[in-house]
Amino acid sequence: MVPLRLEHWVEVKPVNTLSAGSMGFLNYLRFTSMSCRAKPRTDLFQACALLQVEKSASQEAHADALMRCLSEALGKPVRFLAPGTSELTFDESWLVQLGIATAQDDYASISFLMNSRVAHEHRRLVRFLVARVSEYFSLN
């Protein structure tokens, strides 16, 4: 019998390969996630419909909608670490990679990342929200 070690259970990896823009994007989402903890979860379609009506919706509104709806789109709770933490959870790494692919218009990577984790009916909306938030950062 092989003894279980802690690293078998923890999904955290070092973040030393992220650019300053990517780290800013991640920390912004971490802060937004913290502020959304006390807010009720929102249906993804309803949140995006409200943002579509309000054409001048801010980056903050899009990030708030993304953080409040991401668990629904992924079908499980999303795990975020505290802002400034030097490690990444799997969820954070996936979200940063999606932001980078979106900023670079890398459609093959976007498709792979979305198809690997997001329910089919939520892909368009998650992509829209990530694109609106990532456009404010220099992701590379």
GROMACS .gro file of C-alpha atoms in nm:
model
  140
    1MET     CA    1   0.000   0.000   0.000
    2VAL     CA    2   0.136   0.341  -0.102
    3PRO     CA    3   0.106   0.610   0.168
    4LEU     CA    4  -0.086   0.918   0.060
    5ARG     CA    5   0.107   1.241   0.066
    6LEU     CA    6  -0.040   1.589   0.096
    7GLU     CA    7   0.049   1.683  -0.264
    8HIS     CA    8  -0.196   1.419  -0.386
    9TRP     CA    9  -0.481   1.630  -0.250
   10VAL     CA   10  -0.368   1.987  -0.301
   11GLU     CA   11  -0.410   2.133  -0.648
   12VAL     CA   12  -0.169   2.423  -0.611
   13LYS     CA   13   0.130   2.503  -0.830
   14PRO     CA   14   0.390   2.782  -0.835
   15VAL     CA   15   0.300   3.093  -1.032
   16ASN     CA   16   0.650   3.210  -1.124
   17THR     CA   17   0.579   3.182  -1.498
   18LEU     CA   18   0.300   3.441  -1.510
   19SER     CA   19   0.355   3.786  -1.659
   20ALA     CA   20   0.268   4.097  -1.459
   21GLY     CA   21  -0.049   4.144  -1.668
   22SER     CA   22  -0.160   3.785  -1.610
   23MET     CA   23  -0.094   3.816  -1.237
   24GLY     CA   24  -0.293   4.142  -1.232
   25PHE     CA   25  -0.582   3.968  -1.410
   26LEU     CA   26  -0.572   3.680  -1.162
   27ASN     CA   27  -0.552   3.903  -0.855
   28TYR     CA   28  -0.839   4.117  -0.987
   29LEU     CA   29  -1.053   3.804  -1.018
   30ARG     CA   30  -0.940   3.689  -0.672
   31PHE     CA   31  -1.050   4.019  -0.518
   32THR     CA   32  -1.379   4.004  -0.708
   33SER     CA   33  -1.433   3.646  -0.593
   34MET     CA   34  -1.383   3.754  -0.231
   35SER     CA   35  -1.640   4.032  -0.266
   36CYS     CA   36  -1.890   3.793  -0.427
   37ARG     CA   37  -1.882   3.537  -0.146
   38ALA     CA   38  -2.163   3.706   0.043
   39LYS     CA   39  -2.369   3.776  -0.269
   40PRO     CA   40  -2.625   3.527  -0.394
   41ARG     CA   41  -2.532   3.311  -0.691
   42THR     CA   42  -2.685   3.428  -1.017
   43ASP     CA   43  -2.804   3.234  -1.317
   44LEU     CA   44  -2.551   3.282  -1.597
   45PHE     CA   45  -2.810   3.362  -1.863
   46GLN     CA   46  -2.984   3.616  -1.641
   47ALA     CA   47  -2.654   3.788  -1.549
   48CYS     CA   48  -2.546   3.819  -1.912
   49ALA     CA   49  -2.889   3.940  -2.019
   50LEU     CA   50  -2.866   4.222  -1.766
   51LEU     CA   51  -2.516   4.313  -1.888
   52GLN     CA   52  -2.634   4.315  -2.252
   53VAL     CA   53  -2.914   4.558  -2.168
   54GLU     CA   54  -2.671   4.790  -1.992
   55LYS     CA   55  -2.430   4.867  -2.278
   56SER     CA   56  -2.201   5.074  -2.055
   57ALA     CA   57  -2.147   4.790  -1.807
   58SER     CA   58  -1.806   4.818  -1.647
   59GLN     CA   59  -1.522   4.573  -1.609
   60GLU     CA   60  -1.631   4.534  -1.248
   61ALA     CA   61  -1.984   4.431  -1.349
   62HIS     CA   62  -1.851   4.170  -1.594
   63ALA     CA   63  -1.602   4.032  -1.341
   64ASP     CA   64  -1.874   4.019  -1.076
   65ALA     CA   65  -2.105   3.827  -1.310
   66LEU     CA   66  -1.824   3.588  -1.403
   67MET     CA   67  -1.733   3.513  -1.042
   68ARG     CA   68  -2.096   3.470  -0.935
   69CYS     CA   69  -2.176   3.232  -1.222
   70LEU     CA   70  -1.854   3.039  -1.284
   71SER     CA   71  -1.941   2.755  -1.047
   72GLU     CA   72  -2.264   2.699  -1.238
   73ALA     CA   73  -2.081   2.692  -1.571
   74LEU     CA   74  -1.818   2.449  -1.445
   75GLY     CA   75  -2.065   2.234  -1.255
   76LYS     CA   76  -1.863   2.250  -0.932
   77PRO     CA   77  -1.742   2.511  -0.680
   78VAL     CA   78  -1.447   2.715  -0.803
   79ARG     CA   79  -1.143   2.741  -0.579
   80PHE     CA   80  -0.961   3.076  -0.550
   81LEU     CA   81  -0.668   3.158  -0.325
   82ALA     CA   82  -0.615   3.492  -0.151
   83PRO     CA   83  -0.497   3.786  -0.365
   84GLY     CA   84  -0.118   3.807  -0.382
   85THR     CA   85  -0.069   3.437  -0.313
   86SER     CA   86   0.222   3.299  -0.513
   87GLU     CA   87   0.052   2.971  -0.604
   88LEU     CA   88  -0.232   2.886  -0.840
   89THR     CA   89  -0.518   2.644  -0.804
   90PHE     CA   90  -0.621   2.442  -1.107
   91ASP     CA   91  -0.926   2.667  -1.149
   92GLU     CA   92  -0.713   2.981  -1.140
   93SER     CA   93  -0.460   2.839  -1.385
   94TRP     CA   94  -0.740   2.743  -1.624
   95LEU     CA   95  -0.898   3.089  -1.599
   96VAL     CA   96  -0.566   3.268  -1.661
   97GLN     CA   97  -0.496   3.047  -1.963
   98LEU     CA   98  -0.845   3.122  -2.096
   99GLY     CA   99  -0.786   3.495  -2.046
  100ILE     CA  100  -0.452   3.477  -2.230
  101ALA     CA  101  -0.600   3.276  -2.518
  102THR     CA  102  -0.888   3.524  -2.545
  103ALA     CA  103  -0.657   3.825  -2.546
  104GLN     CA  104  -0.444   3.666  -2.819
  105ASP     CA  105  -0.745   3.550  -3.025
  106ASP     CA  106  -0.611   3.194  -3.002
  107TYR     CA  107  -0.932   3.020  -3.104
  108ALA     CA  108  -0.788   2.668  -3.087
  109SER     CA  109  -0.682   2.716  -2.724
  110ILE     CA  110  -1.009   2.888  -2.635
  111SER     CA  111  -1.203   2.599  -2.783
  112PHE     CA  112  -0.991   2.339  -2.601
  113LEU     CA  113  -1.013   2.519  -2.267
  114MET     CA  114  -1.387   2.577  -2.292
  115ASN     CA  115  -1.467   2.225  -2.415
  116SER     CA  116  -1.258   2.069  -2.138
  117ARG     CA  117  -1.449   2.224  -1.847
  118VAL     CA  118  -1.754   2.434  -1.937
  119ALA     CA  119  -2.097   2.289  -2.009
  120HIS     CA  120  -2.192   2.339  -2.373
  121GLU     CA  121  -2.484   2.572  -2.300
  122HIS     CA  122  -2.261   2.808  -2.097
  123ARG     CA  123  -1.955   2.836  -2.324
  124ARG     CA  124  -2.060   3.144  -2.521
  125LEU     CA  125  -2.149   3.339  -2.209
  126VAL     CA  126  -1.834   3.247  -2.015
  127ARG     CA  127  -1.625   3.340  -2.316
  128PHE     CA  128  -1.803   3.676  -2.341
  129LEU     CA  129  -1.743   3.755  -1.973
  130VAL     CA  130  -1.377   3.649  -1.979
  131ALA     CA  131  -1.319   3.854  -2.294
  132ARG     CA  132  -1.473   4.166  -2.138
  133VAL     CA  133  -1.263   4.134  -1.822
  134SER     CA  134  -0.937   4.038  -1.995
  135GLU     CA  135  -0.944   4.334  -2.235
  136TYR     CA  136  -0.834   4.560  -1.948
  137PHE     CA  137  -0.510   4.367  -1.888
  138SER     CA  138  -0.194   4.310  -2.093
  139LEU     CA  139  -0.212   3.932  -2.098
  140ASN     CA  140   0.066   3.740  -2.271
   0.00000   0.00000   0.00000
